[in-house]
Structures are given as structure tokens and as C-alpha cells.
PDB file of C-alpha atoms in Angstrom:
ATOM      1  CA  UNK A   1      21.850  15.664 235.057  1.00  0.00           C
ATOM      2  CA  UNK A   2      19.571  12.637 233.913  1.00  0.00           C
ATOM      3  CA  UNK A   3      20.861   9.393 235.560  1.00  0.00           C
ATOM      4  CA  UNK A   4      18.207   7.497 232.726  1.00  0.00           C
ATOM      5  CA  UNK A   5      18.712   7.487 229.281  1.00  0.00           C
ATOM      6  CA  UNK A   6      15.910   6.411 226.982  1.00  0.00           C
ATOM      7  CA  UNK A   7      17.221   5.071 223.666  1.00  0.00           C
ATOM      8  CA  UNK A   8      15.555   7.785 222.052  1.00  0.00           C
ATOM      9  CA  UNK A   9      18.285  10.205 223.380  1.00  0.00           C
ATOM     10  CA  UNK A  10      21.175   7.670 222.921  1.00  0.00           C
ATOM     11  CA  UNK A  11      19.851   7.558 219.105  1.00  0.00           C
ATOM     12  CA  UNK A  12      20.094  11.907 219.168  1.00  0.00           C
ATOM     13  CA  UNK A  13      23.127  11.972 220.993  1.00  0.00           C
ATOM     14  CA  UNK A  14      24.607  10.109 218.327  1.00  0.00           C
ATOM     15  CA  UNK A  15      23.172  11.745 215.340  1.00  0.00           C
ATOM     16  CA  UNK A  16      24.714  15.035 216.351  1.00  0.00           C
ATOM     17  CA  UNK A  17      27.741  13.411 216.290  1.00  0.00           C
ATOM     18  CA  UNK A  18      27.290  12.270 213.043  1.00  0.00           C
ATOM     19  CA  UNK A  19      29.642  13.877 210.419  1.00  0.00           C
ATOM     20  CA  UNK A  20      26.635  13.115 207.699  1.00  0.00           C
ATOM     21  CA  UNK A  21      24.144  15.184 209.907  1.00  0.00           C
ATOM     22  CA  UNK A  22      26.744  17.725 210.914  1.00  0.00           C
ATOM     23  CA  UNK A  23      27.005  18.219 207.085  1.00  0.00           C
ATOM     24  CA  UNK A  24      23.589  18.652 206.131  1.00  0.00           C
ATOM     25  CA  UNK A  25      23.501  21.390 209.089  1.00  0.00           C
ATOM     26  CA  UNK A  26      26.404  23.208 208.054  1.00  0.00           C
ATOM     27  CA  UNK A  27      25.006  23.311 204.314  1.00  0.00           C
ATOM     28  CA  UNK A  28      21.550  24.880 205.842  1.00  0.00           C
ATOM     29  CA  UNK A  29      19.973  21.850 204.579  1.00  0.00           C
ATOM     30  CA  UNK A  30      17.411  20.150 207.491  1.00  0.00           C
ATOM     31  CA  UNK A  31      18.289  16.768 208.126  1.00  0.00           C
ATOM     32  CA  UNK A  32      15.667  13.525 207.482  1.00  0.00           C
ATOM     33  CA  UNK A  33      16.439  10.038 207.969  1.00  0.00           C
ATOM     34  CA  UNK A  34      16.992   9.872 204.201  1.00  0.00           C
ATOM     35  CA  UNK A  35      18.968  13.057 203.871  1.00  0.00           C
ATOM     36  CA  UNK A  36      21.279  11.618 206.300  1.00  0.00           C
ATOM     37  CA  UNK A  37      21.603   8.372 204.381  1.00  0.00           C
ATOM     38  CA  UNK A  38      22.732   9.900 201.568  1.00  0.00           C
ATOM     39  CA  UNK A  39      24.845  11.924 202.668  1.00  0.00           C
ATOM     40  CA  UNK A  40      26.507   9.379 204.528  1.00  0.00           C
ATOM     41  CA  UNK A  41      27.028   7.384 201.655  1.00  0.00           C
ATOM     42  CA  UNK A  42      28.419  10.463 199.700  1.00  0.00           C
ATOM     43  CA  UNK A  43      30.968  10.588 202.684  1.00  0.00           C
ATOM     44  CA  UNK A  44      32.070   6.883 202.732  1.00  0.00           C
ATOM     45  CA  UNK A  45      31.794   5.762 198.798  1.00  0.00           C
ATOM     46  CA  UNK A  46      34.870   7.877 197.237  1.00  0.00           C
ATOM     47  CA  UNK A  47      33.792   6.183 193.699  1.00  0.00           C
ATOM     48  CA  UNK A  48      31.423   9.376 192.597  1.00  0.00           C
ATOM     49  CA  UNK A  49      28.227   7.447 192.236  1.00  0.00           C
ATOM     50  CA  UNK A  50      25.421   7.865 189.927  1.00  0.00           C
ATOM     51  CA  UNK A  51      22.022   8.099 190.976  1.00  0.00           C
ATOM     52  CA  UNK A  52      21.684   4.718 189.661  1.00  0.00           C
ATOM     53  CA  UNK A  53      23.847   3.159 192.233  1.00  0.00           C
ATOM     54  CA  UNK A  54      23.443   5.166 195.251  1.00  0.00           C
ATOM     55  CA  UNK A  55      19.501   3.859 194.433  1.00  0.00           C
ATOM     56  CA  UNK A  56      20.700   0.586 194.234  1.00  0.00           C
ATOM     57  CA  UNK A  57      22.962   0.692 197.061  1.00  0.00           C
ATOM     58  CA  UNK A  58      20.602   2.268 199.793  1.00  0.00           C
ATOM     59  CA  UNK A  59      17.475   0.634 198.900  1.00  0.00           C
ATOM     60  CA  UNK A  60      18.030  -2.451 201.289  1.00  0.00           C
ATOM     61  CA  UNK A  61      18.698  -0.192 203.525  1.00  0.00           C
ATOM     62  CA  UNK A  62      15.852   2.371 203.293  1.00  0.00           C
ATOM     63  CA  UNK A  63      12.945   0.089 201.425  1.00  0.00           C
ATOM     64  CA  UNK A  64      10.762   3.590 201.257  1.00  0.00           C
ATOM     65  CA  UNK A  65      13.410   5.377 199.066  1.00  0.00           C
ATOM     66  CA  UNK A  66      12.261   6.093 196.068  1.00  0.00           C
ATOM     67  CA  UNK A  67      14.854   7.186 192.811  1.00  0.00           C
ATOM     68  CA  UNK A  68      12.828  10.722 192.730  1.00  0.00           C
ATOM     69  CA  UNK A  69      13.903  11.097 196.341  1.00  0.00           C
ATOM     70  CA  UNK A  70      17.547  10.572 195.321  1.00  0.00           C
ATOM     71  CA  UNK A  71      17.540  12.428 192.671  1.00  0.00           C
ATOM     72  CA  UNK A  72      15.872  15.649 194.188  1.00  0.00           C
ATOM     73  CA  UNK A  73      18.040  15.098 197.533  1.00  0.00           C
ATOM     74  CA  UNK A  74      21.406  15.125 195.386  1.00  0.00           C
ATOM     75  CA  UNK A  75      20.041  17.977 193.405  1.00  0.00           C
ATOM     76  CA  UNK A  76      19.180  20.053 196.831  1.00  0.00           C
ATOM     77  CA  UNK A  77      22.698  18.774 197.897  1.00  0.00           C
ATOM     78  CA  UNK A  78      24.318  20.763 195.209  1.00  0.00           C
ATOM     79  CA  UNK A  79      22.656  23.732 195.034  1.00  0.00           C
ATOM     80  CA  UNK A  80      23.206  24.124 199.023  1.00  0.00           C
ATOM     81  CA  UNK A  81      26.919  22.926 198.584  1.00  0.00           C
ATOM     82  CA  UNK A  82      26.717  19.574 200.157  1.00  0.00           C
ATOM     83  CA  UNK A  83      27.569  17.758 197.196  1.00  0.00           C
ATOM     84  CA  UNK A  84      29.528  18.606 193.979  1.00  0.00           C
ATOM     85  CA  UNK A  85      27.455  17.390 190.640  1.00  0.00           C
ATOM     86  CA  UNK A  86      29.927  16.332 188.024  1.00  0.00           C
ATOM     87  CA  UNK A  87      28.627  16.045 184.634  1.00  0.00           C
ATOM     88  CA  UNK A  88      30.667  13.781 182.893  1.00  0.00           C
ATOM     89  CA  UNK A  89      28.575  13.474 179.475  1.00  0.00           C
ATOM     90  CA  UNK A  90      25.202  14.045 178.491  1.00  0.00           C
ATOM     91  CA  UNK A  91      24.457  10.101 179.570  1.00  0.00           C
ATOM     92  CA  UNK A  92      26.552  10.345 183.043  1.00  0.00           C
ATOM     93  CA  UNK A  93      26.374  12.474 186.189  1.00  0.00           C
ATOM     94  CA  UNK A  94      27.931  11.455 189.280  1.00  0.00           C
ATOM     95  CA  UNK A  95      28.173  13.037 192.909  1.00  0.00           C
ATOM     96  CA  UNK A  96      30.896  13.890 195.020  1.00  0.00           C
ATOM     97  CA  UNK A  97      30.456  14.368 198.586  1.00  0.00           C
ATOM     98  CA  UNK A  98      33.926  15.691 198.912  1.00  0.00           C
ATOM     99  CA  UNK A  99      33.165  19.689 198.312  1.00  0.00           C
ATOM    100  CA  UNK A 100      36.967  20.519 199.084  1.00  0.00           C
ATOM    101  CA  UNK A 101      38.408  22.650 195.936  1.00  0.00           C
ATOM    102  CA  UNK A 102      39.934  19.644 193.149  1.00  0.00           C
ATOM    103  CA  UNK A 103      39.979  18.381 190.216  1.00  0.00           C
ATOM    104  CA  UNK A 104      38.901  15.623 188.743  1.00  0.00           C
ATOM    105  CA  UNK A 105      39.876  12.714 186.102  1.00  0.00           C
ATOM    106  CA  UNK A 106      37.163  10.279 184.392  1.00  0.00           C
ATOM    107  CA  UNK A 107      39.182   7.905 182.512  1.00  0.00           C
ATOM    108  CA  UNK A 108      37.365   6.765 178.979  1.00  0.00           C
ATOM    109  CA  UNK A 109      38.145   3.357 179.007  1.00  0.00           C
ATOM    110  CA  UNK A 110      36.915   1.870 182.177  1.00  0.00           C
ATOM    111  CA  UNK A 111      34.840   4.898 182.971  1.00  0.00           C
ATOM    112  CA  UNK A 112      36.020   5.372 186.617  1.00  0.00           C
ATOM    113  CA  UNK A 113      36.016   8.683 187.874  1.00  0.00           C
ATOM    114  CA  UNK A 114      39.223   9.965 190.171  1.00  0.00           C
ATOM    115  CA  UNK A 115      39.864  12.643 192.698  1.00  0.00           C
ATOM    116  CA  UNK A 116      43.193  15.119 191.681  1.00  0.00           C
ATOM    117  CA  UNK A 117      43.540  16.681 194.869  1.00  0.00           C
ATOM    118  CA  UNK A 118      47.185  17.973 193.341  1.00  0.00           C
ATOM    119  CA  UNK A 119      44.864  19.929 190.890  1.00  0.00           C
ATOM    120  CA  UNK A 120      43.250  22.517 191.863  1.00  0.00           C
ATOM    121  CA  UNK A 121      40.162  24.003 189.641  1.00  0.00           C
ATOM    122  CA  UNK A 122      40.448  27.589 188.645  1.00  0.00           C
ATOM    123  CA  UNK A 123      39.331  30.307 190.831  1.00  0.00           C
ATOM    124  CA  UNK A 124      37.751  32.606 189.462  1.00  0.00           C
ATOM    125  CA  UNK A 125      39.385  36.240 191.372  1.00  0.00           C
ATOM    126  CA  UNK A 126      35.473  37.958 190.960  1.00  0.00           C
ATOM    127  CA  UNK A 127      31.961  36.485 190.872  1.00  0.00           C
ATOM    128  CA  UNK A 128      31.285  38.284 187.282  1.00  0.00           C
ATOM    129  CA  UNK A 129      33.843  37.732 184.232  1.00  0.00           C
ATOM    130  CA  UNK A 130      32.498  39.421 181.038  1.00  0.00           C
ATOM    131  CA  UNK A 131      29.431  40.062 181.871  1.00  0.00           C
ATOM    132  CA  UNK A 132      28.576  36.675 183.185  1.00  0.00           C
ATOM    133  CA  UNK A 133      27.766  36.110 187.282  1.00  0.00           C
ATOM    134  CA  UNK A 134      30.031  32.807 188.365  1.00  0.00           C
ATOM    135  CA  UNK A 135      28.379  30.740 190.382  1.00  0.00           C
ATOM    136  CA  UNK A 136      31.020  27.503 190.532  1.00  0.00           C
ATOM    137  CA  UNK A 137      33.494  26.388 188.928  1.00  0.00           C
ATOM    138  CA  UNK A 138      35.007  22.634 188.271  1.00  0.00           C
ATOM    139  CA  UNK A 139      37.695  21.062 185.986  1.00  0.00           C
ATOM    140  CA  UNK A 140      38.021  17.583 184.815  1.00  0.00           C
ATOM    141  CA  UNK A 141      40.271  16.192 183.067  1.00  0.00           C
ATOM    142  CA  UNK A 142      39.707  12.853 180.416  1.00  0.00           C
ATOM    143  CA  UNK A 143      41.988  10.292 178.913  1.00  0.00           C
ATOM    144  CA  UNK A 144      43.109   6.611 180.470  1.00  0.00           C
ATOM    145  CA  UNK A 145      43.895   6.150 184.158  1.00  0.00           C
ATOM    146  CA  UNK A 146      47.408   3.996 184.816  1.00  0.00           C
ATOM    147  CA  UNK A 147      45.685   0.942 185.431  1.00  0.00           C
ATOM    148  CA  UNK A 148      44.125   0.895 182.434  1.00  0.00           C
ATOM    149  CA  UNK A 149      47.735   2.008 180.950  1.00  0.00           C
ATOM    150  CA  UNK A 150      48.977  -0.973 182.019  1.00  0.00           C
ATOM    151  CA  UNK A 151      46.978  -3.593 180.103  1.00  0.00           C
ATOM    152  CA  UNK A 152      47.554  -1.219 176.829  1.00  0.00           C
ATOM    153  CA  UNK A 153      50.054  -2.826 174.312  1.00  0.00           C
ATOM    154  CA  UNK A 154      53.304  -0.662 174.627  1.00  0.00           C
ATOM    155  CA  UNK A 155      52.675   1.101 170.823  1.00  0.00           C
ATOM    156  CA  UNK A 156      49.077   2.769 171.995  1.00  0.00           C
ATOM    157  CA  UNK A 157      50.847   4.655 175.145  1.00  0.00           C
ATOM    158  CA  UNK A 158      51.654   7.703 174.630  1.00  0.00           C
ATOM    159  CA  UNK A 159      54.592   8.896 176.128  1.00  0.00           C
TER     160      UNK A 159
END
């Protein structure tokens, strides 16, 4: 056993213990400085993100990152099933670093996007239906979250 660390192997030691890096790893995806980044924002910012503002978000932190980088990371992320991509409209995508089958709510007035862990998405029982090879599948559901309820006049709610 090595009585002398450098702080090169402190630094290692660390990122193996890493739940962002242990991630990336466990999606087959090989981890970079920025990969990790990402990811580790994915796995501490619960708000689904857009590319937008995990950009805006990491940048002081990684000066070199570029929105490309982001963007193709995320999109690697997904395919490799690191990250779910939720489309919410043809203007808004957002990323979920929580991959655990759920649903999920995106309320239209303030646009905030919510985790319905008491939901589960469908499943499909075969990878073909019809014809058709399934390759994922993900439910949302849209309408106004309770705070948003709340500052509604009592005649808009529906009950």
C-alpha cells in the first residue's frame, strides 16, 4: 500500500465515487470532464432544464463549454439512457436525469415541468405493437399545477 498520495489520485479516488461518473459508466457512455458536469447537474437540478439553462448554468463553471457540446452530450445521454428527453412542444425540450419509470406534468400556465412518480408510463408487454419496433415510451400529462390553482379566481377551477 502507498503511504503518499499525489492529488492526482485523491482527485480519481473521488471521481469513482462520483454518482455523476458512476452514471455515465453504467450507461456505456465514457466519462470527460464535461460529460461529468452535466450529468451532475442533471442529478442535482430536479427542474428538467433546457439546453438553454443548463448552458447558462455551467458556463461559469466550464468557460470552454460550448451550447453544441450540450446539446450533443444530452442527445448522447438519451440515446444511451442517461437522460430522458421530454419534448414538451415543438419550441421546448427539457432533460431529466431521473431515468426511473414516471410520468410527468408540464403545467401551461407557469410552464414548470413536474415529476409524477405515482404515475407510471405505460409499458409496453413486447418491443413491436402493430408492426411498429418500441423503442421508449413516456407520458405527460398538461393542464395547471396547484400553485398556479391557487391564484385562479374560484369560477375558472374546475372541480
Amino acid at each position: 500500500m502507498c503511504i503518499f498520495a499525489t492529488k492526482k489520485t485523491k482527485i480519481q479516488a473521488n471521481m469513482y465515487m462520483d454518482p455523476a461518473y458512476q452514471k455515465l459508466i453504467e450507461c456505456g457512455i465514457r466519462p470527460s470532464l464535461q460529460r461529468i458536469e452535466i450529468m451532475r447537474y442533471l442529478q442535482t437540478h430536479f427542474t428538467h432544464p433546457t439546453i438553454d439553462e443548463i448552458f447558462n448554468d455551467l458556463r461559469a463553471k466550464i468557460p470552454t463549454v460550448s451550447k453544441t457540446t450540450i446539446y450533443n452530450t444530452l442527445r448522447m445521454f438519451s440515446e444511451k439512457g442517461g437522460a430522458l428527453m421530454i419534448t414538451i412542444d415543438e419550441h421546448r425540450v427539457c432533460y431529466d436525469g431521473n431515468t426511473t419509470p414516471h410520468a410527468h406534468f408540464c403545467c401551461k400556465e407557469c410552464g414548470k415541468v413536474y415529476d409524477l412518480f405515482d404515475m407510471q408510463p405505460p409499458v409496453a408487454q413486447s418491443k413491436t405493437f402493430g408492426g411498429f419496433q418500441i423503442d421508449d415510451a413516456q407520458l405527460y400529462y398538461k393542464g395547471v399545477c396547484p400553485a398556479c390553482l391557487e391564484k385562479q379566481p374560484k369560477s375558472e377551477k374546475v372541480s
